[in-house]
Every structure is written in structure tokens, then in C-alpha cells.
Amino acid sequence: MLDLTATELLQQQTAGALTAEAITRTFLERIAAVDQKVRAFLAVNDTSALDQARTIDAKRKAGHALGKLAGVPIAVKDILCTKGQRTTAGSKILGNFVPPYDAHVITKLREADAILIGKTNMDEFAMGSSTENSAYQITRNPWDLERIPGGSSGGSAAAVASNQAPLALGTDTGGSIRQPAAHCGIVGLKPSYGRVSRFGVIAYGSSLDQVGPITRSLGDAALLLEAIAGPDRRDSTCVHRPVPEYSATLDEPIKPLTIGIAREFWGEGLDAEVENAVRVAVKQYQRLGATIKEISLPHSPYAVAVYYLVATAEASSNLARYDGVHFGHRAEKFAGLIDMVKKSRGEGFGAEVKRRIMLGTYALSSGYIDAYYLKALKVRRLIRQDFDRAFAECDVIIGPTSPTAAFKIGEKTADPLAMYLSDIYTIGANLAGICGISIPCGFTSGGLPIGLQILAAPFAEEKLLRVARMFERETDWHRRRPVV
Amino acid sequence: MSLSADEVRKVADLARLDLTDAELALMAPQLSAIVDYINQLQQLNTDGVEPLAHALDLHDVFRDDEPGQSLPPDEALANAPARKGDFYRVPPVFGD
């Protein structure tokens, strides 16, 4: 049962072969058996998940209408507020924070009758690419427990890859869904900016953050996106656009299909095995009739620099709310109000969060704002224009998700800049607001998964999923599971 | 370009972050390396380019002003580190 996709779990319940309770019990047992090794979860909802499952089974028995994800367990990143349940964003500063409301996506999951099975580990405030920045625990890559699962949604990706949950939600500010999905050999979708409500998502970079699916199949990603997307009056940047039935059109190939290959995505730093796997994938698309077109995204080499100004500037402003006054940690000893704020923040935030707040504060400070923050916003427009030009001549852009496979725990912690550069292919999509996905496309000789990134224009998720599905149905990379 | 310990201390003060001496010592070279990397943006000519603050062409989004339920005080204050009645309790703002 653990290998079944959400789509299959739904079918089996409809057919009467499985109950929500049996499914939930099986996944809870799996978590109990393997999570001491993987350490994906910060909290497991043993009791409430089973209660929810029994309610759904009773509704089904009584012939009531059921939601789109009825009886399917889902793990959610601990950055999503859950009413009455501790939500930490991986930070000590929120160590005792119990939100008084649900994030919009959590409300949508409850409406869809999904089973909330637990909350997953993450880099503190989603700042990181390895999940090593969590204040609570190190999550391990299920394919090699000595390696990182990617980040910042590393807990969600590791949970899905190790069959501890069929579905998960992550958030992606600079690649935090796609990169861990690539490192764990699964599917990770970052929706276009404005596709999914950010209400109740603990903010990092508000012009970049999006919530999205982490799954083992494209069918499941389509289904989960359908369940969470759409307007919300509490997020003014969540647009009023109908949500297509992604799962209904998923199996229709895009014909004719023009694929853009950006020459900037194949440069220095790209591991040879990763490059080879992605080139083989491009050839596969060619065999399926796609036209391959070499394109250029001339400003993409500047994306990391722009990101680490824009995201940190927004973070320094967003994280100003953690002042020990309204909620979160307050220092015990201090001399006056300002000192209380400083000490609370000094004690509550971890090293990477401090570094980014410092960088953002510096970029916004008097004398530097024009040279750094405004300059970055101008280059951001040039990056967006590169994508606009590219999507005028091709349907999607294909390349590697990450320049290397998963690195070793501890390998990059001493060098923040090296860690930042591992996001080089994913960051552009957040700056430009376009959608992107990572799907499995092979393994290194050492047995580590490799991710293929596909990017599409804003709100072209339907096309993105259909193009990705063309590859998935021809290959079986997505069926491989690690032995934990 | 490198940030001096004094500059780093000033930024930490602006950010209301209490950093230990060990943190300050580590932060200066790390931030300097990142700022050096970021300085490559200065090579680009951006004359006449409008800044892009976020990807959506949205301005002034309105919704109907419908009265709704507010968070009851006890729920709003449930996470407060210190409270007094229906208020957040903090050290004196003025004086001392």
C-alpha cells in the first residue's frame, strides 16, 4: 500500500478495497518504523489523523459527498500555520507558537478531506538548501543517510521519498520545493506567483514565496495543485483566475511542442553525470516529436546575486515582527525595551537567519539602498524580460534542477556562498514569478537521484504538467524507491 | 570590498540583533564574501529600467468591506510572552 499514489489510494477507497483508517494506520506505522532514521517529521498527528480518517470513512459509509483528497494522508511543511498545533518554521524563536488560525492551504486540505498526518522539518524560516539550518534536527536523504535531502522543504521531500506520506506540501522561495524534490527523486512543483494563497504561510520573501505540491507522480501533483490553488480574499496577491482541472488534461501531450534549452544552464559547476542525464531526457523529448531550440537567458547568471538582495531585504522586514512582544521567544534577562528586542532576536534566531537579516538590513540601509536593493529590482525586471522573450518562442524551458546531486551533510555549512550557488537554476523562476517543476530523470553512478527542471510561463501550470507527464509515461525513474 | 567589524556592528544594531563577539567575528568575512559576489550587479547597465518589486501587474486590490468575526482577545493574546489583562505587557517604552 505504501507505494500507491494518492490517485490509486482514492480509487481503492471508492472500490471499497481500502478504508481511510487502514491507509492512515499504515502510514503512521511506516513513520514509526523509519523516521528515526530519516528525521523528516517535527510532529506526527497520531491521534487526530486517525480521528479524521474515521470521520471520513463514516461519511463515505453514509453516502455523503467527499472531498478531492478524501482519506489520503499528507505531510505539511512546518511553515504552514495549523490552528491549535505548534508551528515553528524550524526556528527556536517560534518554539512555543500555536497559531490561532489555519493557513488557507490547510483550510483547503481540510475541505478536501485530506488527512493531516504531520508537520515536516525545514531550514529555519525556509532559509537554506539542505535543511541543516533547522533549529530542531537534521533530516537525512532517504537515498543516502549521510547526505542532505535538499531544502528548505527537505522534511516534506524526504517524507514522500521514503513512503512516509504519499503527498506533501512545501514552499518555494528560491527553489525550496524543486531542489529537495530533485535530490530525493520525486516530483516538486512551484506554482506561478499568485496561483496559491500565502495566507498563513510564515513569511520569508513575500514577493517570491509560493506553496506547492511534493509528490511521487505527476497525477498526484496535478490533483494536489487543484485542491490548493485559487483566489483567497485574505491574500491580495492571490489572483482571481479559474483553476483548471489539471488532472483531467494531464495525459494529453502538447503537440507541437517547442522546448527551449538555455545555454546559460549548462556552464561551469554543472556535474557531468547530472548534465548527461538531462541531455538524455532532452533527447527523449526529441523522440516524442519536440522541437529543441537553443535560447538565451542573458541575465540568468545574475539571478543568485539579485535573489540574495531581494529575498534578504524582504526577510529583514518580514522578520522584524519577531520582537518578543506579541508572540514567540522573549529573553529572560534584558535592560529595557530595545535590549529586550535585541536579546530575544539574538537568542531566538539561528546563524543563517541572522546572516540574511544582516544582509537585507545592509541592502536597505541609508547610503546603500540605491546601489543594492533598487539595483537588484532593476535586474529582476531584466530577468523577467528574458523569460518573456523565451516563452514567446518556446513552450517550456528544460534544464537541470540543481548543478549536482545531494551533497554530504556538513559539506557546505562553513561556506554560505557555496550553498547559495546550489540554487542557481531555480532562483530565476521565483524572481520572474513563473511556474516550474522538478521531475526525476535518472541517477548518478553513486545511486543518487537527478532532477529535470521544466519551466513555463506565468499561469501555464496546465502545460507544464502535461509536458512533464510526456516524460514520466515513457520512463520509470519515478517508480524507484530508496531502501531505508 | 570588506565590511569592517564596526560596520557589521552598526548593521546588527539597525537590525536589532544582539550578536556575540564570536558571531560578529564570523559575520564580517562571510558578509564581505557575499557582498563581493553581489557587487557583480554593478557591471550591468540598468539605465532606464523600471524596478520590478514583484511579478504580478497588480495595484490596489480591493475587496468588499464586509464585517466579520475578529479574533477574541484571549486567542489573540494566547501566544503573548507576557500579558496584563487584555494588553501585551512590555518594559517601559519611554524613560529609563
Coordinates of C-alpha atoms in Angstrom, one line a residue:
Chain A
M1 CA 0.0 0.0 0.0
L2 CA 2.9 2.4 0.8
D3 CA 3.9 2.5 -2.9
L4 CA 0.4 3.6 -4.1
T5 CA -0.1 7.1 -5.4
A6 CA -2.8 9.3 -3.9
T7 CA -4.8 8.8 -7.1
E8 CA -4.6 5.0 -6.5
L9 CA -5.5 5.4 -2.8
L10 CA -8.6 7.3 -3.8
Q11 CA -9.6 4.6 -6.3
Q12 CA -9.1 1.8 -3.8
Q13 CA -11.3 3.6 -1.3
T14 CA -14.0 4.1 -3.9
A15 CA -13.8 0.5 -4.8
G16 CA -14.2 -0.5 -1.2
A17 CA -10.8 -2.2 -1.1
L18 CA -9.3 0.2 1.5
T19 CA -10.5 2.5 4.2
A20 CA -9.1 5.9 5.2
E21 CA -8.4 4.4 8.6
A22 CA -6.4 1.5 7.2
I23 CA -4.4 3.8 5.0
T24 CA -3.7 6.2 7.8
R25 CA -2.7 3.4 10.2
T26 CA -0.3 2.0 7.6
F27 CA 1.4 5.3 7.0
L28 CA 1.6 6.0 10.8
E29 CA 3.3 2.6 11.2
R30 CA 5.7 3.4 8.4
I31 CA 6.6 6.7 10.1
A32 CA 7.1 4.9 13.4
A33 CA 9.4 2.4 11.7
V34 CA 11.6 4.6 9.6
D35 CA 11.5 8.2 10.7
Q36 CA 14.0 7.7 13.5
K37 CA 16.5 7.3 10.6
V38 CA 15.2 9.9 8.2
R39 CA 14.0 12.5 10.8
A40 CA 11.6 14.1 8.3
F41 CA 8.8 15.0 10.8
L42 CA 8.8 17.6 13.6
A43 CA 5.3 16.4 14.7
V44 CA 3.2 13.3 13.9
N45 CA -0.5 13.6 14.4
D46 CA -1.2 10.0 15.5
T47 CA -4.5 10.7 17.2
S48 CA -6.0 13.4 15.2
A49 CA -5.1 11.7 11.9
L50 CA -6.9 8.6 12.9
D51 CA -9.9 10.6 14.1
Q52 CA -10.1 12.4 10.8
A53 CA -9.8 9.1 8.9
R54 CA -12.7 7.5 10.9
T55 CA -14.8 10.6 10.2
I56 CA -14.2 10.3 6.5
D57 CA -14.9 6.5 6.5
A58 CA -18.2 7.3 8.3
K59 CA -19.1 10.0 5.8
R60 CA -18.4 7.6 2.9
K61 CA -20.5 4.8 4.5
A62 CA -23.4 7.3 4.9
G63 CA -23.1 8.2 1.3
H64 CA -22.1 11.8 1.9
A65 CA -20.1 13.8 -0.7
L66 CA -16.3 13.6 -0.1
G67 CA -13.5 15.9 -0.9
K68 CA -11.0 15.5 -3.7
L69 CA -8.3 14.0 -1.5
A70 CA -10.6 12.1 0.9
G71 CA -8.6 9.7 3.1
V72 CA -5.2 10.5 1.6
P73 CA -2.5 11.4 4.2
I74 CA -0.5 14.5 3.6
A75 CA 2.6 15.8 5.4
V76 CA 2.9 19.6 5.5
K77 CA 6.0 21.8 6.0
D78 CA 6.1 23.4 9.4
I79 CA 5.9 26.9 7.9
L80 CA 2.2 26.5 7.3
C81 CA 0.0 27.6 10.2
T82 CA -2.2 24.9 11.7
K83 CA -4.8 26.0 14.1
G84 CA -4.1 24.8 17.6
Q85 CA -1.0 22.9 16.6
R86 CA 2.5 24.2 17.2
T87 CA 4.1 25.8 14.1
T88 CA 7.8 26.6 14.4
A89 CA 9.1 27.4 10.9
G90 CA 12.1 25.4 12.1
S91 CA 13.0 28.2 14.5
K92 CA 13.6 28.4 18.2
I93 CA 12.0 31.8 18.2
L94 CA 8.7 30.1 17.4
G95 CA 9.3 27.2 19.7
N96 CA 6.1 27.7 21.6
F97 CA 3.9 29.3 18.9
V98 CA 0.5 27.9 18.4
P99 CA -1.4 29.6 15.6
P100 CA -4.9 30.8 16.2
Y101 CA -5.9 30.0 12.6
D102 CA -5.2 27.7 9.7
A103 CA -3.2 28.8 6.6
H104 CA -5.5 29.0 3.6
V105 CA -3.9 25.9 2.1
I106 CA -4.6 23.9 5.3
T107 CA -8.2 25.0 5.2
K108 CA -8.3 23.8 1.6
L109 CA -6.8 20.4 2.6
R110 CA -9.4 20.0 5.3
E111 CA -12.2 20.8 2.9
A112 CA -10.7 18.2 0.5
D113 CA -10.8 15.7 3.4
A114 CA -7.1 15.1 3.2
I115 CA -5.6 13.5 6.4
L116 CA -3.1 15.8 8.0
I117 CA -0.5 13.3 9.2
G118 CA 2.2 15.5 10.4
K119 CA 4.5 18.6 10.1
T120 CA 7.8 18.4 8.5
N121 CA 11.3 19.7 9.2
M122 CA 12.7 22.6 7.3
D123 CA 15.5 25.1 7.2
E124 CA 14.7 27.8 9.7
F125 CA 12.3 30.3 8.1
A126 CA 12.9 28.4 4.8
M127 CA 16.4 29.9 4.6
G128 CA 18.6 27.2 3.3
S129 CA 19.2 24.5 0.7
S130 CA 19.9 21.5 2.8
T131 CA 17.5 21.5 5.9
E132 CA 20.7 21.7 8.0
N133 CA 19.5 25.1 9.2
S134 CA 16.6 23.7 11.2
A135 CA 16.9 24.5 14.9
Y136 CA 15.5 21.1 15.7
Q137 CA 17.0 18.2 13.8
I138 CA 19.0 17.2 10.7
T139 CA 16.8 15.4 8.1
R140 CA 18.6 12.8 6.0
N141 CA 18.3 11.9 2.4
P142 CA 16.5 8.5 2.2
W143 CA 18.7 7.5 -0.7
D144 CA 21.9 8.0 1.4
L145 CA 21.5 8.8 5.1
E146 CA 24.9 10.6 5.1
R147 CA 23.5 13.2 2.6
I148 CA 21.2 16.2 2.8
P149 CA 17.7 15.9 1.4
G150 CA 17.9 19.3 -0.1
G151 CA 16.0 22.3 1.3
S152 CA 14.4 24.2 2.6
S153 CA 11.4 21.8 2.2
G154 CA 13.7 18.8 3.0
G155 CA 11.4 17.2 5.5
S156 CA 8.5 17.1 3.1
A157 CA 10.6 15.7 0.3
A158 CA 12.3 13.1 2.5
A159 CA 8.9 12.0 3.9
V160 CA 7.4 11.5 0.4
A161 CA 10.5 9.8 -0.9
S162 CA 10.7 7.3 2.0
N163 CA 7.0 6.4 1.7
Q164 CA 6.0 8.1 5.0
A165 CA 3.3 10.0 3.2
P166 CA 2.0 9.9 -0.4
L167 CA 1.7 13.7 -0.6
A168 CA 3.3 16.7 1.0
L169 CA 3.3 20.5 0.8
G170 CA 6.4 22.6 0.7
T171 CA 7.1 26.2 0.0
D172 CA 9.5 27.6 -2.7
T173 CA 11.1 31.0 -2.4
G174 CA 14.3 30.3 -4.4
G175 CA 13.9 26.6 -5.2
S176 CA 12.9 25.1 -1.9
I177 CA 10.4 22.7 -3.4
R178 CA 12.1 21.8 -6.7
Q179 CA 15.7 21.3 -5.3
P180 CA 14.7 18.8 -2.5
A181 CA 12.4 17.0 -4.9
A182 CA 15.3 16.6 -7.3
H183 CA 17.6 15.4 -4.5
C184 CA 15.0 12.9 -3.3
G185 CA 13.9 11.6 -6.7
I186 CA 10.4 12.8 -6.6
V187 CA 8.1 15.5 -8.1
G188 CA 8.1 19.1 -6.8
L189 CA 6.0 21.9 -8.3
K190 CA 6.4 25.6 -7.7
P191 CA 3.3 27.3 -8.9
S192 CA 3.3 30.8 -10.5
Y193 CA 3.4 33.7 -8.1
G194 CA -0.3 34.4 -7.2
R195 CA -1.6 30.9 -8.0
V196 CA -1.8 29.8 -4.4
S197 CA -2.7 31.9 -1.3
R198 CA 0.1 32.7 1.0
F199 CA -2.3 33.4 3.9
G200 CA -1.0 31.7 7.0
V201 CA 2.4 30.9 5.4
I202 CA 5.1 32.2 7.7
A203 CA 6.6 34.9 5.5
Y204 CA 10.2 34.8 4.2
G205 CA 10.3 36.7 0.9
S206 CA 6.8 37.8 0.2
S207 CA 7.2 38.6 -3.5
L208 CA 8.8 35.2 -4.0
D209 CA 7.1 32.7 -1.7
Q210 CA 4.7 30.1 -3.1
V211 CA 3.2 26.9 -1.7
G212 CA 3.3 23.8 -3.9
P213 CA 2.9 20.0 -4.1
I214 CA 5.7 17.4 -3.4
T215 CA 4.6 14.0 -4.7
R216 CA 5.7 10.8 -6.3
S217 CA 3.7 11.2 -9.5
L218 CA 2.5 14.0 -11.8
G219 CA -1.1 12.8 -11.4
D220 CA -0.8 13.5 -7.7
A221 CA 0.9 16.8 -8.2
A222 CA -2.0 17.8 -10.6
L223 CA -4.6 16.7 -8.1
L224 CA -3.0 18.4 -5.1
L225 CA -2.5 21.7 -7.0
E226 CA -6.2 21.6 -7.9
A227 CA -7.0 21.3 -4.3
I228 CA -4.9 24.2 -3.0
A229 CA -5.0 26.8 -5.9
G230 CA -7.4 29.6 -6.4
P231 CA -8.2 33.1 -5.0
D232 CA -8.4 33.9 -1.3
R233 CA -9.7 37.3 -0.1
R234 CA -7.0 37.3 2.6
D235 CA -4.1 37.4 0.1
S236 CA -4.4 40.3 -2.2
T237 CA -1.6 38.9 -4.4
C238 CA -3.5 35.6 -5.0
V239 CA -5.2 36.3 -8.3
H240 CA -8.7 35.8 -9.5
R241 CA -8.3 33.2 -12.2
P242 CA -10.1 30.0 -12.6
V243 CA -8.2 26.9 -11.6
P244 CA -8.1 24.4 -14.5
E245 CA -8.8 20.7 -13.8
Y246 CA -5.1 19.9 -14.2
S247 CA -5.7 16.1 -13.6
A248 CA -8.3 15.9 -16.4
T249 CA -5.9 17.1 -19.2
L250 CA -2.7 15.7 -17.8
D251 CA -2.4 12.8 -20.2
E252 CA -2.8 14.9 -23.3
P253 CA 0.6 15.5 -24.8
I254 CA 1.4 19.0 -26.0
K255 CA 1.7 19.0 -29.8
P256 CA 3.5 20.7 -31.4
L257 CA 6.0 21.2 -28.6
T258 CA 9.0 23.6 -28.7
I259 CA 11.5 23.2 -25.9
G260 CA 14.0 25.9 -25.1
I261 CA 17.4 25.0 -23.9
A262 CA 19.1 27.9 -22.3
R263 CA 22.8 28.0 -22.9
E264 CA 23.4 29.6 -19.6
F265 CA 22.1 26.5 -17.8
W266 CA 25.0 24.3 -19.0
G267 CA 28.0 26.1 -17.7
E268 CA 30.7 25.9 -15.1
G269 CA 29.8 24.0 -11.9
L270 CA 27.4 21.5 -13.6
D271 CA 28.2 18.0 -12.6
A272 CA 28.9 15.8 -15.7
E273 CA 26.5 13.0 -14.6
V274 CA 23.7 15.5 -14.0
E275 CA 24.4 17.1 -17.4
N276 CA 24.4 13.7 -19.1
A277 CA 21.1 12.6 -17.5
V278 CA 19.4 15.9 -18.5
R279 CA 20.7 15.7 -22.1
V280 CA 19.3 12.2 -22.4
A281 CA 16.0 13.5 -21.2
V282 CA 16.1 16.2 -23.9
K283 CA 16.7 13.5 -26.5
Q284 CA 13.7 11.6 -25.2
Y285 CA 11.5 14.6 -25.8
Q286 CA 13.0 14.9 -29.3
R287 CA 12.0 11.3 -29.9
L288 CA 8.5 12.3 -28.8
G289 CA 8.4 14.9 -31.6
A290 CA 9.5 18.0 -29.7
T291 CA 11.5 20.7 -31.5
I292 CA 14.6 21.7 -29.5
K293 CA 15.6 25.4 -29.7
E294 CA 18.7 26.9 -28.2
I295 CA 17.7 30.1 -26.4
S296 CA 19.5 32.6 -24.1
L297 CA 18.6 34.0 -20.7
P298 CA 21.4 36.5 -20.7
H299 CA 20.7 37.8 -17.2
S300 CA 20.3 34.5 -15.5
P301 CA 24.0 34.5 -14.3
Y302 CA 22.9 37.5 -12.1
A303 CA 19.9 35.7 -10.6
V304 CA 21.7 34.5 -7.4
A305 CA 23.0 38.0 -6.7
V306 CA 19.6 39.6 -7.3
Y307 CA 17.9 36.9 -5.1
Y308 CA 20.2 37.4 -2.2
L309 CA 19.4 41.1 -2.1
V310 CA 15.6 40.9 -2.8
A311 CA 14.9 37.9 -0.6
T312 CA 17.1 39.1 2.3
A313 CA 15.6 42.7 2.1
E314 CA 12.1 41.3 2.3
A315 CA 13.2 38.9 5.1
S316 CA 14.7 41.6 7.2
S317 CA 11.4 43.5 7.0
N318 CA 9.2 40.4 7.5
L319 CA 11.2 39.1 10.4
A320 CA 11.1 42.4 12.2
R321 CA 7.9 41.1 13.7
Y322 CA 9.8 38.7 16.0
D323 CA 10.5 41.2 18.7
G324 CA 9.4 39.3 21.8
V325 CA 6.3 41.4 22.2
H326 CA 3.3 39.7 20.6
F327 CA 4.4 36.1 20.2
G328 CA 7.5 34.0 20.1
H329 CA 10.5 33.9 22.3
R330 CA 11.3 36.7 24.8
A331 CA 14.6 36.8 26.5
E332 CA 14.5 36.4 30.3
K333 CA 17.2 39.0 31.1
F334 CA 17.4 42.4 29.5
A335 CA 17.8 46.1 30.3
G336 CA 14.9 48.0 28.8
L337 CA 12.7 47.6 25.7
I338 CA 15.3 47.8 22.9
D339 CA 17.6 45.4 24.7
M340 CA 14.7 43.0 25.2
V341 CA 14.1 43.0 21.4
K342 CA 17.8 42.6 20.6
K343 CA 18.3 39.8 23.1
S344 CA 15.1 38.0 22.2
R345 CA 16.2 38.0 18.5
G346 CA 19.8 37.2 19.3
E347 CA 18.8 34.1 21.3
G348 CA 15.9 33.0 19.1
F349 CA 17.4 33.2 15.5
G350 CA 19.9 30.8 14.1
A351 CA 23.1 31.7 12.2
E352 CA 21.7 31.7 8.7
V353 CA 18.7 33.7 9.6
K354 CA 20.9 36.3 11.3
R355 CA 23.1 36.4 8.3
R356 CA 20.2 37.0 5.9
I357 CA 18.6 39.6 8.2
M358 CA 22.0 41.4 8.3
L359 CA 22.4 41.3 4.6
G360 CA 18.9 42.5 4.0
T361 CA 19.3 45.3 6.5
Y362 CA 22.5 46.3 4.9
A363 CA 21.0 46.4 1.4
L364 CA 18.1 48.6 2.7
S365 CA 20.2 50.9 4.8
S366 CA 20.8 54.5 4.1
G367 CA 23.5 55.0 1.5
Y368 CA 23.2 51.5 0.1
I369 CA 19.6 51.1 -0.9
D370 CA 20.1 52.5 -4.4
A371 CA 23.3 50.6 -5.1
Y372 CA 21.9 47.3 -3.8
Y373 CA 18.1 46.9 -3.4
L374 CA 17.0 49.1 -6.2
K375 CA 19.7 47.9 -8.5
A376 CA 18.6 44.3 -7.8
L377 CA 14.9 45.2 -8.6
K378 CA 16.0 46.6 -12.0
V379 CA 18.0 43.5 -12.8
R380 CA 15.0 41.5 -11.7
R381 CA 13.0 43.1 -14.4
L382 CA 15.7 42.2 -17.0
I383 CA 15.5 38.6 -15.7
R384 CA 11.7 38.6 -16.2
Q385 CA 12.1 40.1 -19.7
D386 CA 14.5 37.3 -20.6
F387 CA 11.8 34.8 -19.7
D388 CA 9.1 36.7 -21.6
R389 CA 11.2 36.7 -24.7
A390 CA 12.0 33.0 -24.3
F391 CA 8.3 32.0 -23.8
A392 CA 7.4 33.9 -27.0
E393 CA 9.4 31.3 -28.9
C394 CA 9.1 28.1 -26.9
D395 CA 6.5 26.4 -24.7
V396 CA 8.8 25.4 -21.9
I397 CA 12.5 25.6 -20.9
I398 CA 14.2 22.4 -19.8
G399 CA 17.4 22.0 -17.9
P400 CA 18.9 20.6 -14.6
T401 CA 17.2 21.5 -11.4
S402 CA 20.4 21.5 -9.4
P403 CA 24.0 21.6 -10.6
T404 CA 24.9 18.5 -8.5
A405 CA 23.2 15.6 -6.8
A406 CA 22.7 15.7 -3.0
F407 CA 25.8 16.7 -1.2
K408 CA 27.1 15.4 2.2
I409 CA 25.8 16.6 5.5
G410 CA 28.2 19.3 6.7
E411 CA 29.9 19.7 3.3
K412 CA 28.7 23.3 2.6
T413 CA 27.8 24.7 6.1
A414 CA 31.0 26.6 6.5
D415 CA 30.7 28.4 3.2
P416 CA 27.3 30.2 2.8
L417 CA 28.1 31.5 -0.7
A418 CA 28.8 28.0 -2.0
M419 CA 25.4 26.9 -0.5
Y420 CA 23.7 29.8 -2.2
L421 CA 25.1 28.9 -5.6
S422 CA 23.4 25.5 -5.4
D423 CA 20.2 27.3 -6.2
I424 CA 21.5 28.8 -9.4
Y425 CA 18.9 27.2 -11.8
T426 CA 15.8 27.5 -9.6
I427 CA 16.0 31.1 -8.4
G428 CA 15.1 32.8 -11.7
A429 CA 11.6 31.3 -11.6
N430 CA 10.8 33.0 -8.3
L431 CA 12.2 36.3 -9.3
A432 CA 10.1 36.2 -12.6
G433 CA 7.0 34.7 -11.0
I434 CA 6.8 31.9 -13.5
C435 CA 6.0 28.2 -12.7
G436 CA 8.5 25.3 -12.6
I437 CA 8.7 21.7 -11.7
S438 CA 11.4 19.1 -11.0
I439 CA 10.8 15.5 -12.0
P440 CA 13.1 12.5 -11.7
C441 CA 15.3 11.8 -14.7
G442 CA 18.0 9.4 -13.6
F443 CA 20.6 8.5 -11.1
T444 CA 24.3 9.1 -10.6
S445 CA 26.7 6.2 -10.6
G446 CA 26.6 6.5 -6.8
G447 CA 22.8 5.9 -6.8
L448 CA 21.7 9.5 -6.1
P449 CA 18.6 10.9 -7.9
I450 CA 18.9 13.6 -10.6
G451 CA 16.1 16.1 -11.2
L452 CA 15.0 17.6 -14.5
Q453 CA 13.6 21.1 -14.2
I454 CA 10.9 22.3 -16.6
L455 CA 9.9 26.0 -16.5
A456 CA 6.8 27.6 -18.1
A457 CA 5.2 31.0 -18.4
P458 CA 3.1 32.5 -15.6
F459 CA -0.1 30.5 -15.0
A460 CA 0.9 27.9 -17.6
E461 CA 0.8 25.1 -15.0
E462 CA -1.5 23.0 -17.2
K463 CA 1.0 23.0 -20.0
L464 CA 3.9 22.4 -17.5
L465 CA 2.3 19.3 -16.1
R466 CA 1.3 17.9 -19.5
V467 CA 4.9 18.4 -20.8
A468 CA 6.3 16.7 -17.6
R469 CA 3.8 13.9 -18.0
M470 CA 5.0 13.1 -21.5
F471 CA 8.4 12.2 -20.0
E472 CA 7.0 10.4 -17.0
R473 CA 4.9 8.0 -19.0
E474 CA 8.0 7.0 -21.1
T475 CA 10.3 6.4 -18.1
D476 CA 10.2 4.6 -14.8
W477 CA 12.6 6.8 -12.7
H478 CA 9.6 8.0 -10.6
R479 CA 8.8 4.4 -9.6
R480 CA 12.2 3.8 -7.9
R481 CA 12.1 4.0 -4.1
P482 CA 15.0 4.0 -1.7
V483 CA 15.5 1.2 0.8
V484 CA 15.5 2.8 4.3
Chain B
M1 CA 35.3 45.1 -0.6
S2 CA 35.2 44.1 3.0
L3 CA 32.9 45.1 5.8
S4 CA 34.7 46.2 9.0
A5 CA 33.7 44.9 12.4
D6 CA 32.3 48.4 13.1
E7 CA 30.1 48.3 10.0
V8 CA 28.8 44.9 10.9
R9 CA 28.1 46.1 14.5
K10 CA 26.2 49.1 13.1
V11 CA 24.0 46.9 10.8
A12 CA 23.4 44.5 13.7
D13 CA 22.2 47.5 15.7
L14 CA 19.8 48.6 12.9
A15 CA 18.5 45.0 12.7
R16 CA 18.0 44.9 16.5
L17 CA 20.2 41.8 16.7
D18 CA 22.3 41.1 19.7
L19 CA 25.4 39.3 18.3
T20 CA 28.1 37.7 20.4
D21 CA 31.7 38.7 19.7
A22 CA 32.2 35.3 18.1
E23 CA 29.2 35.8 15.8
L24 CA 30.5 39.3 14.8
A25 CA 33.9 37.9 14.0
L26 CA 32.5 35.2 11.8
M27 CA 29.8 37.5 10.2
A28 CA 32.3 40.1 8.9
P29 CA 34.2 37.9 6.5
Q30 CA 31.1 36.0 5.5
L31 CA 29.1 39.1 4.7
S32 CA 32.1 40.6 2.9
A33 CA 32.3 37.5 0.6
I34 CA 28.6 37.7 -0.2
V35 CA 28.7 41.4 -0.8
D36 CA 31.7 40.9 -3.1
Y37 CA 29.7 38.4 -5.1
I38 CA 26.6 40.7 -5.2
N39 CA 28.7 43.6 -6.5
Q40 CA 28.8 41.9 -9.9
L41 CA 25.4 43.6 -10.5
Q42 CA 27.3 46.9 -10.7
Q43 CA 28.7 45.8 -14.1
L44 CA 25.2 45.8 -15.6
N45 CA 23.8 48.9 -17.2
T46 CA 20.3 49.4 -15.9
D47 CA 19.7 52.9 -17.1
G48 CA 16.0 53.4 -17.9
V49 CA 15.0 50.0 -16.4
E50 CA 12.0 50.2 -14.1
P51 CA 12.4 48.3 -10.8
L52 CA 10.3 45.1 -10.6
A53 CA 9.1 44.7 -7.0
H54 CA 7.0 41.7 -7.7
A55 CA 5.9 39.6 -10.7
L56 CA 2.2 40.5 -10.9
D57 CA 0.9 43.6 -12.6
L58 CA -1.4 44.3 -9.6
H59 CA -2.1 47.6 -7.9
D60 CA -4.6 48.5 -5.3
V61 CA -6.5 45.3 -4.9
F62 CA -9.9 45.9 -3.4
R63 CA -12.5 43.6 -1.8
D64 CA -15.8 44.3 -0.3
D65 CA -15.7 45.7 3.2
E66 CA -17.7 43.0 4.9
P67 CA -17.9 42.9 8.7
G68 CA -16.6 39.7 10.1
Q69 CA -15.5 38.0 13.2
S70 CA -12.4 39.3 14.9
L71 CA -10.0 37.1 16.9
P72 CA -11.3 37.1 20.5
P73 CA -8.8 38.8 22.9
D74 CA -7.9 35.6 24.7
E75 CA -7.0 33.9 21.4
A76 CA -5.1 36.9 20.2
L77 CA -3.1 37.1 23.4
A78 CA -2.6 33.3 23.8
N79 CA 0.9 33.5 22.4
A80 CA 2.0 36.7 24.2
P81 CA 5.2 36.3 26.2
A82 CA 3.6 38.5 28.9
R83 CA 0.2 40.0 29.3
K84 CA -1.8 42.1 31.7
G85 CA -5.5 42.0 31.2
D86 CA -6.3 42.4 27.6
F87 CA -2.9 44.0 26.9
Y88 CA 0.6 42.9 25.9
R89 CA 3.0 43.6 28.7
V90 CA 6.4 45.2 27.8
P91 CA 9.1 47.1 29.6
P92 CA 8.6 50.9 29.7
V93 CA 8.8 52.5 26.3
F94 CA 9.9 55.9 27.5
G95 CA 12.4 57.0 30.0
D96 CA 14.9 55.0 32.0

